Amino acid sequence: MNSTHPSPKDVVLDYMNTLVEGDMDRLRAFFGPDVTWTLAGDLPVSGTWTGPDEIFDDFVGQMVARLVPESVEIEFEGVIAEGERVLAEWNTRGLTRKGARYDQHCLAVFTVRDGRIASVREHFDTLHAHTVVFA
């Protein structure tokens, strides 16, 4: 392991703390230029997004556009780390612009290389997201 970089676990912990704080500008710096974020399922936002701009402007943007931003709360549960892979667990809660309650439990496998997030594979209850956020 290259000691000039923080451990993959520390990178993801820092990322999750930044996410909970809502510092969206700082979040982009955690990702390498060729990062991929893959969301399982068959939602309009499911699939693989490449690069920080696609991830934040398109993928995250489509989710945020459907939620009341000031209602969104992220509760971090913890991580399990082995080598360059880190499993993070969190809850996302908020209100949709239609007034429905979104209460989602998320799991994601982060791969961290050279101190930056190289890929993310996220899993959550896509039926709940479809029914509440995308209906």
PDB file of C-alpha atoms in Angstrom:
ATOM      1  CA  MET A   1       0.000   0.000   0.000  1.00  0.00           C
ATOM      2  CA  ASN A   2       1.288   3.451  -0.916  1.00  0.00           C
ATOM      3  CA  SER A   3       1.614   5.345   2.354  1.00  0.00           C
ATOM      4  CA  THR A   4       1.362   8.745   0.611  1.00  0.00           C
ATOM      5  CA  HIS A   5      -2.399   8.232   0.271  1.00  0.00           C
ATOM      6  CA  PRO A   6      -5.012   7.747   2.979  1.00  0.00           C
ATOM      7  CA  SER A   7      -6.387   4.217   3.255  1.00  0.00           C
ATOM      8  CA  PRO A   8      -9.443   3.348   1.127  1.00  0.00           C
ATOM      9  CA  LYS A   9     -11.471   3.134   4.359  1.00  0.00           C
ATOM     10  CA  ASP A  10     -10.376   6.640   5.394  1.00  0.00           C
ATOM     11  CA  VAL A  11     -11.214   8.034   1.928  1.00  0.00           C
ATOM     12  CA  VAL A  12     -14.765   6.619   2.088  1.00  0.00           C
ATOM     13  CA  LEU A  13     -15.256   7.746   5.701  1.00  0.00           C
ATOM     14  CA  ASP A  14     -14.194  11.273   4.695  1.00  0.00           C
ATOM     15  CA  TYR A  15     -16.482  11.094   1.641  1.00  0.00           C
ATOM     16  CA  MET A  16     -19.464   9.985   3.754  1.00  0.00           C
ATOM     17  CA  ASN A  17     -18.840  12.717   6.354  1.00  0.00           C
ATOM     18  CA  THR A  18     -18.704  15.289   3.543  1.00  0.00           C
ATOM     19  CA  LEU A  19     -21.949  13.882   2.119  1.00  0.00           C
ATOM     20  CA  VAL A  20     -23.689  14.086   5.513  1.00  0.00           C
ATOM     21  CA  GLU A  21     -22.480  17.708   5.835  1.00  0.00           C
ATOM     22  CA  GLY A  22     -23.968  18.419   2.388  1.00  0.00           C
ATOM     23  CA  ASP A  23     -20.789  19.926   0.929  1.00  0.00           C
ATOM     24  CA  MET A  24     -21.559  18.977  -2.678  1.00  0.00           C
ATOM     25  CA  ASP A  25     -18.674  21.027  -4.143  1.00  0.00           C
ATOM     26  CA  ARG A  26     -16.106  19.193  -2.014  1.00  0.00           C
ATOM     27  CA  LEU A  27     -17.590  15.790  -2.958  1.00  0.00           C
ATOM     28  CA  ARG A  28     -16.375  16.006  -6.564  1.00  0.00           C
ATOM     29  CA  ALA A  29     -12.739  16.077  -5.409  1.00  0.00           C
ATOM     30  CA  PHE A  30     -13.038  12.525  -4.029  1.00  0.00           C
ATOM     31  CA  PHE A  31     -13.462  11.072  -7.519  1.00  0.00           C
ATOM     32  CA  GLY A  32     -10.910  10.263 -10.169  1.00  0.00           C
ATOM     33  CA  PRO A  33     -11.649  11.592 -13.698  1.00  0.00           C
ATOM     34  CA  ASP A  34     -12.683   8.147 -15.008  1.00  0.00           C
ATOM     35  CA  VAL A  35     -14.745   7.130 -11.968  1.00  0.00           C
ATOM     36  CA  THR A  36     -17.867   5.076 -12.631  1.00  0.00           C
ATOM     37  CA  TRP A  37     -21.025   4.987 -10.490  1.00  0.00           C
ATOM     38  CA  THR A  38     -23.388   2.109 -11.228  1.00  0.00           C
ATOM     39  CA  LEU A  39     -26.903   1.989  -9.808  1.00  0.00           C
ATOM     40  CA  ALA A  40     -28.619  -1.397  -9.945  1.00  0.00           C
ATOM     41  CA  GLY A  41     -32.213  -1.781 -11.055  1.00  0.00           C
ATOM     42  CA  ASP A  42     -34.476  -0.334 -13.723  1.00  0.00           C
ATOM     43  CA  LEU A  43     -35.040   3.237 -12.569  1.00  0.00           C
ATOM     44  CA  PRO A  44     -34.651   6.179 -14.968  1.00  0.00           C
ATOM     45  CA  VAL A  45     -31.313   6.800 -13.175  1.00  0.00           C
ATOM     46  CA  SER A  46     -30.167   3.157 -13.193  1.00  0.00           C
ATOM     47  CA  GLY A  47     -27.072   2.292 -15.176  1.00  0.00           C
ATOM     48  CA  THR A  48     -23.463   3.426 -15.157  1.00  0.00           C
ATOM     49  CA  TRP A  49     -22.423   7.071 -14.976  1.00  0.00           C
ATOM     50  CA  THR A  50     -18.816   7.980 -15.880  1.00  0.00           C
ATOM     51  CA  GLY A  51     -16.837  10.930 -14.538  1.00  0.00           C
ATOM     52  CA  PRO A  52     -17.670  13.372 -11.738  1.00  0.00           C
ATOM     53  CA  ASP A  53     -19.705  15.659 -14.027  1.00  0.00           C
ATOM     54  CA  GLU A  54     -22.034  12.880 -15.217  1.00  0.00           C
ATOM     55  CA  ILE A  55     -22.363  11.525 -11.677  1.00  0.00           C
ATOM     56  CA  PHE A  56     -23.232  14.854 -10.053  1.00  0.00           C
ATOM     57  CA  ASP A  57     -24.903  16.800 -12.867  1.00  0.00           C
ATOM     58  CA  ASP A  58     -26.941  13.976 -14.419  1.00  0.00           C
ATOM     59  CA  PHE A  59     -27.376  11.110 -11.924  1.00  0.00           C
ATOM     60  CA  VAL A  60     -27.471  13.052  -8.634  1.00  0.00           C
ATOM     61  CA  GLY A  61     -29.145  15.964 -10.400  1.00  0.00           C
ATOM     62  CA  GLN A  62     -32.104  13.811 -11.503  1.00  0.00           C
ATOM     63  CA  MET A  63     -32.627  12.566  -7.939  1.00  0.00           C
ATOM     64  CA  VAL A  64     -32.247  15.983  -6.299  1.00  0.00           C
ATOM     65  CA  ALA A  65     -34.628  17.579  -8.819  1.00  0.00           C
ATOM     66  CA  ARG A  66     -37.423  15.348  -7.460  1.00  0.00           C
ATOM     67  CA  LEU A  67     -36.731  16.016  -3.770  1.00  0.00           C
ATOM     68  CA  VAL A  68     -37.121  19.111  -1.601  1.00  0.00           C
ATOM     69  CA  PRO A  69     -33.395  19.868  -0.991  1.00  0.00           C
ATOM     70  CA  GLU A  70     -33.789  21.257   2.525  1.00  0.00           C
ATOM     71  CA  SER A  71     -35.766  18.134   3.558  1.00  0.00           C
ATOM     72  CA  VAL A  72     -32.983  15.687   2.642  1.00  0.00           C
ATOM     73  CA  GLU A  73     -31.171  14.040   5.549  1.00  0.00           C
ATOM     74  CA  ILE A  74     -28.384  11.496   5.216  1.00  0.00           C
ATOM     75  CA  GLU A  75     -27.608   9.231   8.148  1.00  0.00           C
ATOM     76  CA  PHE A  76     -24.339   7.325   7.868  1.00  0.00           C
ATOM     77  CA  GLU A  77     -24.381   3.789   9.286  1.00  0.00           C
ATOM     78  CA  GLY A  78     -20.769   2.670   8.807  1.00  0.00           C
ATOM     79  CA  VAL A  79     -18.287   0.886   6.568  1.00  0.00           C
ATOM     80  CA  ILE A  80     -16.636  -2.490   6.158  1.00  0.00           C
ATOM     81  CA  ALA A  81     -13.281  -2.391   4.377  1.00  0.00           C
ATOM     82  CA  GLU A  82     -10.978  -4.949   2.809  1.00  0.00           C
ATOM     83  CA  GLY A  83      -8.119  -3.874   0.584  1.00  0.00           C
ATOM     84  CA  GLU A  84      -9.213  -1.288  -1.970  1.00  0.00           C
ATOM     85  CA  ARG A  85     -12.917  -2.140  -1.550  1.00  0.00           C
ATOM     86  CA  VAL A  86     -15.125  -0.443   1.029  1.00  0.00           C
ATOM     87  CA  LEU A  87     -18.804  -1.204   1.667  1.00  0.00           C
ATOM     88  CA  ALA A  88     -20.657   1.867   2.966  1.00  0.00           C
ATOM     89  CA  GLU A  89     -24.158   1.873   4.430  1.00  0.00           C
ATOM     90  CA  TRP A  90     -26.386   4.922   4.859  1.00  0.00           C
ATOM     91  CA  ASN A  91     -30.003   6.093   4.989  1.00  0.00           C
ATOM     92  CA  THR A  92     -31.399   8.872   2.839  1.00  0.00           C
ATOM     93  CA  ARG A  93     -34.646  10.521   3.912  1.00  0.00           C
ATOM     94  CA  GLY A  94     -36.576  13.423   2.508  1.00  0.00           C
ATOM     95  CA  LEU A  95     -39.749  14.709   0.948  1.00  0.00           C
ATOM     96  CA  THR A  96     -40.467  14.580  -2.766  1.00  0.00           C
ATOM     97  CA  ARG A  97     -41.728  17.701  -4.490  1.00  0.00           C
ATOM     98  CA  LYS A  98     -45.134  15.942  -4.556  1.00  0.00           C
ATOM     99  CA  GLY A  99     -45.083  15.630  -0.748  1.00  0.00           C
ATOM    100  CA  ALA A 100     -44.344  11.898  -0.484  1.00  0.00           C
ATOM    101  CA  ARG A 101     -41.898  10.612   2.146  1.00  0.00           C
ATOM    102  CA  TYR A 102     -38.698   9.053   0.771  1.00  0.00           C
ATOM    103  CA  ASP A 103     -36.979   6.747   3.268  1.00  0.00           C
ATOM    104  CA  GLN A 104     -34.193   4.766   1.645  1.00  0.00           C
ATOM    105  CA  HIS A 105     -31.517   2.410   2.950  1.00  0.00           C
ATOM    106  CA  CYS A 106     -28.440   2.407   0.690  1.00  0.00           C
ATOM    107  CA  LEU A 107     -25.450   0.101   0.304  1.00  0.00           C
ATOM    108  CA  ALA A 108     -22.540   0.836  -2.002  1.00  0.00           C
ATOM    109  CA  VAL A 109     -19.251  -0.859  -2.755  1.00  0.00           C
ATOM    110  CA  PHE A 110     -16.545   1.761  -3.306  1.00  0.00           C
ATOM    111  CA  THR A 111     -13.247   0.882  -4.978  1.00  0.00           C
ATOM    112  CA  VAL A 112     -10.504   3.328  -3.985  1.00  0.00           C
ATOM    113  CA  ARG A 113      -7.166   3.624  -5.809  1.00  0.00           C
ATOM    114  CA  ASP A 114      -4.385   6.147  -5.207  1.00  0.00           C
ATOM    115  CA  GLY A 115      -6.467   8.010  -2.646  1.00  0.00           C
ATOM    116  CA  ARG A 116      -9.462   8.600  -4.947  1.00  0.00           C
ATOM    117  CA  ILE A 117     -12.730   6.791  -5.578  1.00  0.00           C
ATOM    118  CA  ALA A 118     -12.380   4.780  -8.807  1.00  0.00           C
ATOM    119  CA  SER A 119     -15.796   3.089  -8.886  1.00  0.00           C
ATOM    120  CA  VAL A 120     -19.030   2.751  -6.939  1.00  0.00           C
ATOM    121  CA  ARG A 121     -21.723   0.090  -7.208  1.00  0.00           C
ATOM    122  CA  GLU A 122     -24.846   1.239  -5.345  1.00  0.00           C
ATOM    123  CA  HIS A 123     -27.836  -0.854  -4.304  1.00  0.00           C
ATOM    124  CA  PHE A 124     -31.099   0.271  -2.734  1.00  0.00           C
ATOM    125  CA  ASP A 125     -34.810  -0.474  -2.815  1.00  0.00           C
ATOM    126  CA  THR A 126     -35.565   0.552  -6.396  1.00  0.00           C
ATOM    127  CA  LEU A 127     -39.273  -0.275  -6.028  1.00  0.00           C
ATOM    128  CA  HIS A 128     -39.543   2.260  -3.177  1.00  0.00           C
ATOM    129  CA  ALA A 129     -37.618   4.835  -5.249  1.00  0.00           C
ATOM    130  CA  HIS A 130     -39.813   4.156  -8.290  1.00  0.00           C
ATOM    131  CA  THR A 131     -43.057   4.380  -6.303  1.00  0.00           C
ATOM    132  CA  VAL A 132     -42.147   7.453  -4.253  1.00  0.00           C
ATOM    133  CA  VAL A 133     -39.668   9.476  -6.337  1.00  0.00           C
ATOM    134  CA  PHE A 134     -40.293   8.577  -9.981  1.00  0.00           C
ATOM    135  CA  ALA A 135     -44.040   7.818 -10.073  1.00  0.00           C
TER     136      ALA A 135
END
